[in-house]
Amino acid sequence: MSLFDEWVIRRDGAPDQAGRPADFKLWGCLACGQPQLWNEPEDQRLWPKVTALAEGIPASIAREMVEARACFDADLYTAAAVMVRRTLEGMCIEQGTQKKALFQALQELRDNGKIEGRLFDWAQALRVLGNQGAHFSEESVSREDAADALSLAEALLNYIYVFTAKYEEFQNRRQARAN
């Protein structure tokens, strides 16, 4: 039993660049109902675009980043900035911060040694950009700022959830060998 319904779409037999008839497949997930568009000859997903996040990032946090990326891909840059801010809030909560205000929660992560220096500065800059998006003003979030916000947020998540875990594994392995 397949998890997808499948529909094949042809462009009136028009050949693709290799001279083959170009087929597209529209898949509908039977579990969630979400569609996917594939270019069949190249076996390439055309829509929605997905940028995989590293394993180790909690699903609830990854979901916020995926939505931020979807907003960006839809040219909704202000919404993307707001979703990046939500990602930071989720990260702080997941990391066990006690402060409700994001500014203070990020400071708590810094004070507890979970982020330092430039990472703290990045997180604060993302918070400010998210605030710009969340509160009405005449200034919209630019495409460039939204793209940078996505990149910086992903780097921050990788540091917190991936690189830190890798470093701890490395240290534990080295320590076990020494004993």
CSV table of C-alpha atoms in Angstrom, one decimal:
chain,number,residue,atom,x,y,z
A,1,MET,CA,0.0,0.0,0.0
A,2,SER,CA,1.4,3.4,-1.0
A,3,LEU,CA,1.3,6.5,1.1
A,4,PHE,CA,0.8,8.6,-2.0
A,5,ASP,CA,-1.9,9.0,-4.6
A,6,GLU,CA,-0.2,9.6,-8.0
A,7,TRP,CA,-1.3,11.7,-11.0
A,8,VAL,CA,0.9,11.9,-14.1
A,9,ILE,CA,0.9,15.2,-16.0
A,10,ARG,CA,2.2,15.4,-19.5
A,11,ARG,CA,3.0,18.6,-21.4
A,12,ASP,CA,1.2,17.5,-24.6
A,13,GLY,CA,4.1,15.2,-25.4
A,14,ALA,CA,6.6,18.1,-25.6
A,15,PRO,CA,10.1,16.7,-25.3
A,16,ASP,CA,12.4,17.6,-22.5
A,17,GLN,CA,16.0,18.8,-23.1
A,18,ALA,CA,17.1,15.2,-23.7
A,19,GLY,CA,14.4,14.7,-26.3
A,20,ARG,CA,12.2,12.5,-24.1
A,21,PRO,CA,8.6,13.3,-23.4
A,22,ALA,CA,8.5,15.3,-20.2
A,23,ASP,CA,6.4,13.8,-17.5
A,24,PHE,CA,5.5,15.3,-14.2
A,25,LYS,CA,4.0,13.5,-11.3
A,26,LEU,CA,1.8,15.2,-8.7
A,27,TRP,CA,1.8,13.1,-5.5
A,28,GLY,CA,-0.7,13.6,-2.8
A,29,CYS,CA,0.3,12.2,0.6
A,30,LEU,CA,-2.6,10.1,1.9
A,31,ALA,CA,-1.5,10.7,5.5
A,32,CYS,CA,-1.3,14.5,5.5
A,33,GLY,CA,-2.8,15.5,2.2
A,34,GLN,CA,0.2,17.6,1.1
A,35,PRO,CA,1.0,17.7,-2.6
A,36,GLN,CA,4.5,17.3,-4.2
A,37,LEU,CA,5.4,18.0,-7.8
A,38,TRP,CA,8.1,15.8,-9.4
A,39,ASN,CA,9.9,16.0,-12.8
A,40,GLU,CA,9.8,12.3,-13.5
A,41,PRO,CA,12.6,11.9,-16.1
A,42,GLU,CA,15.1,13.5,-13.7
A,43,ASP,CA,13.4,12.1,-10.6
A,44,GLN,CA,13.6,15.6,-9.1
A,45,ARG,CA,11.2,17.2,-6.7
A,46,LEU,CA,10.2,20.6,-8.0
A,47,TRP,CA,7.8,21.6,-5.3
A,48,PRO,CA,7.8,22.2,-2.4
A,49,LYS,CA,11.5,22.9,-2.2
A,50,VAL,CA,12.9,21.3,0.9
A,51,THR,CA,16.2,22.2,2.5
A,52,ALA,CA,17.1,19.4,4.9
A,53,LEU,CA,18.1,20.4,8.4
A,54,ALA,CA,20.7,18.4,10.2
A,55,GLU,CA,19.7,15.3,12.2
A,56,GLY,CA,19.7,16.1,15.9
A,57,ILE,CA,17.6,19.3,15.7
A,58,PRO,CA,14.4,18.5,17.5
A,59,ALA,CA,11.3,18.1,15.3
A,60,SER,CA,9.4,21.0,16.9
A,61,ILE,CA,12.3,23.4,16.2
A,62,ALA,CA,12.9,22.0,12.7
A,63,ARG,CA,9.2,22.5,11.9
A,64,GLU,CA,9.6,26.2,12.7
A,65,MET,CA,12.6,26.5,10.4
A,66,VAL,CA,10.9,24.7,7.6
A,67,GLU,CA,8.0,27.1,7.8
A,68,ALA,CA,10.5,30.0,7.8
A,69,ARG,CA,12.0,28.6,4.7
A,70,ALA,CA,8.6,28.2,3.1
A,71,CYS,CA,7.8,31.8,3.8
A,72,PHE,CA,11.0,32.9,2.2
A,73,ASP,CA,10.4,30.7,-0.8
A,74,ALA,CA,7.0,32.4,-1.2
A,75,ASP,CA,8.7,35.8,-1.1
A,76,LEU,CA,7.2,36.5,2.3
A,77,TYR,CA,10.3,37.9,3.9
A,78,THR,CA,8.7,39.6,6.9
A,79,ALA,CA,6.9,36.4,7.7
A,80,ALA,CA,10.2,34.5,7.3
A,81,ALA,CA,11.9,36.8,9.9
A,82,VAL,CA,9.0,36.3,12.3
A,83,MET,CA,9.3,32.5,11.9
A,84,VAL,CA,13.1,32.7,12.5
A,85,ARG,CA,12.2,34.5,15.8
A,86,ARG,CA,9.8,31.7,16.7
A,87,THR,CA,12.6,29.2,16.0
A,88,LEU,CA,14.8,31.1,18.5
A,89,GLU,CA,12.0,31.1,21.1
A,90,GLY,CA,11.5,27.4,20.6
A,91,MET,CA,15.2,26.7,20.9
A,92,CYS,CA,15.5,28.7,24.2
A,93,ILE,CA,12.5,26.8,25.6
A,94,GLU,CA,13.8,23.5,24.5
A,95,GLN,CA,17.2,24.3,26.0
A,96,GLY,CA,15.5,24.9,29.4
A,97,THR,CA,15.8,28.6,29.8
A,98,GLN,CA,13.7,30.1,32.6
A,99,LYS,CA,13.3,33.6,31.2
A,100,LYS,CA,10.1,34.4,29.2
A,101,ALA,CA,11.5,37.4,27.3
A,102,LEU,CA,13.6,36.2,24.3
A,103,PHE,CA,16.3,38.8,25.0
A,104,GLN,CA,16.7,37.5,28.6
A,105,ALA,CA,16.4,33.8,27.4
A,106,LEU,CA,19.3,34.3,25.0
A,107,GLN,CA,21.3,36.0,27.7
A,108,GLU,CA,20.6,33.0,29.9
A,109,LEU,CA,22.0,30.6,27.2
A,110,ARG,CA,25.1,32.8,27.0
A,111,ASP,CA,25.5,32.9,30.8
A,112,ASN,CA,25.1,29.1,30.9
A,113,GLY,CA,27.9,28.7,28.3
A,114,LYS,CA,25.6,27.2,25.6
A,115,ILE,CA,26.3,30.1,23.2
A,116,GLU,CA,29.1,32.6,23.3
A,117,GLY,CA,30.4,35.8,21.7
A,118,ARG,CA,29.4,36.0,18.1
A,119,LEU,CA,26.7,33.4,18.3
A,120,PHE,CA,25.0,35.5,21.0
A,121,ASP,CA,25.3,38.5,18.9
A,122,TRP,CA,23.8,36.7,15.9
A,123,ALA,CA,20.9,35.5,18.0
A,124,GLN,CA,20.2,39.0,19.3
A,125,ALA,CA,20.4,40.3,15.7
A,126,LEU,CA,17.9,37.7,14.6
A,127,ARG,CA,15.6,38.6,17.6
A,128,VAL,CA,15.7,42.3,16.5
A,129,LEU,CA,14.9,41.4,12.9
A,130,GLY,CA,12.1,39.2,14.1
A,131,ASN,CA,10.7,42.0,16.2
A,132,GLN,CA,10.9,44.3,13.1
A,133,GLY,CA,8.7,41.7,11.3
A,134,ALA,CA,6.3,41.1,14.2
A,135,HIS,CA,5.5,44.8,14.9
A,136,PHE,CA,4.0,47.1,12.3
A,137,SER,CA,6.2,49.7,10.8
A,138,GLU,CA,6.9,51.3,7.5
A,139,GLU,CA,10.1,49.3,7.1
A,140,SER,CA,9.7,45.8,5.6
A,141,VAL,CA,12.2,43.0,5.9
A,142,SER,CA,14.4,42.8,2.8
A,143,ARG,CA,15.0,39.6,0.9
A,144,GLU,CA,18.7,39.8,1.8
A,145,ASP,CA,18.0,40.2,5.5
A,146,ALA,CA,15.5,37.3,5.4
A,147,ALA,CA,18.1,35.1,3.6
A,148,ASP,CA,20.8,36.0,6.1
A,149,ALA,CA,18.4,35.3,9.0
A,150,LEU,CA,17.7,31.8,7.7
A,151,SER,CA,21.4,31.1,7.3
A,152,LEU,CA,22.3,32.4,10.7
A,153,ALA,CA,19.5,30.6,12.4
A,154,GLU,CA,20.5,27.3,10.8
A,155,ALA,CA,24.1,27.9,11.9
A,156,LEU,CA,23.0,28.6,15.4
A,157,LEU,CA,20.8,25.4,15.5
A,158,ASN,CA,23.7,23.4,14.1
A,159,TYR,CA,25.9,24.7,16.8
A,160,ILE,CA,23.5,24.1,19.6
A,161,TYR,CA,22.2,20.7,18.5
A,162,VAL,CA,24.7,19.1,16.1
A,163,PHE,CA,28.2,20.4,16.7
A,164,THR,CA,27.9,20.4,20.5
A,165,ALA,CA,26.7,16.8,20.5
A,166,LYS,CA,29.6,15.8,18.1
A,167,TYR,CA,32.1,17.5,20.3
A,168,GLU,CA,30.8,15.8,23.4
A,169,GLU,CA,30.9,12.4,21.7
A,170,PHE,CA,34.5,13.2,20.6
A,171,GLN,CA,35.5,14.2,24.1
A,172,ASN,CA,33.8,11.1,25.7
A,173,ARG,CA,35.5,8.8,23.2
A,174,ARG,CA,38.9,10.3,23.9
A,175,GLN,CA,38.3,10.2,27.6
A,176,ALA,CA,37.2,6.5,27.5
A,177,ARG,CA,40.4,5.6,25.5
A,178,ALA,CA,42.6,7.4,28.1
A,179,ASN,CA,41.1,5.3,30.9
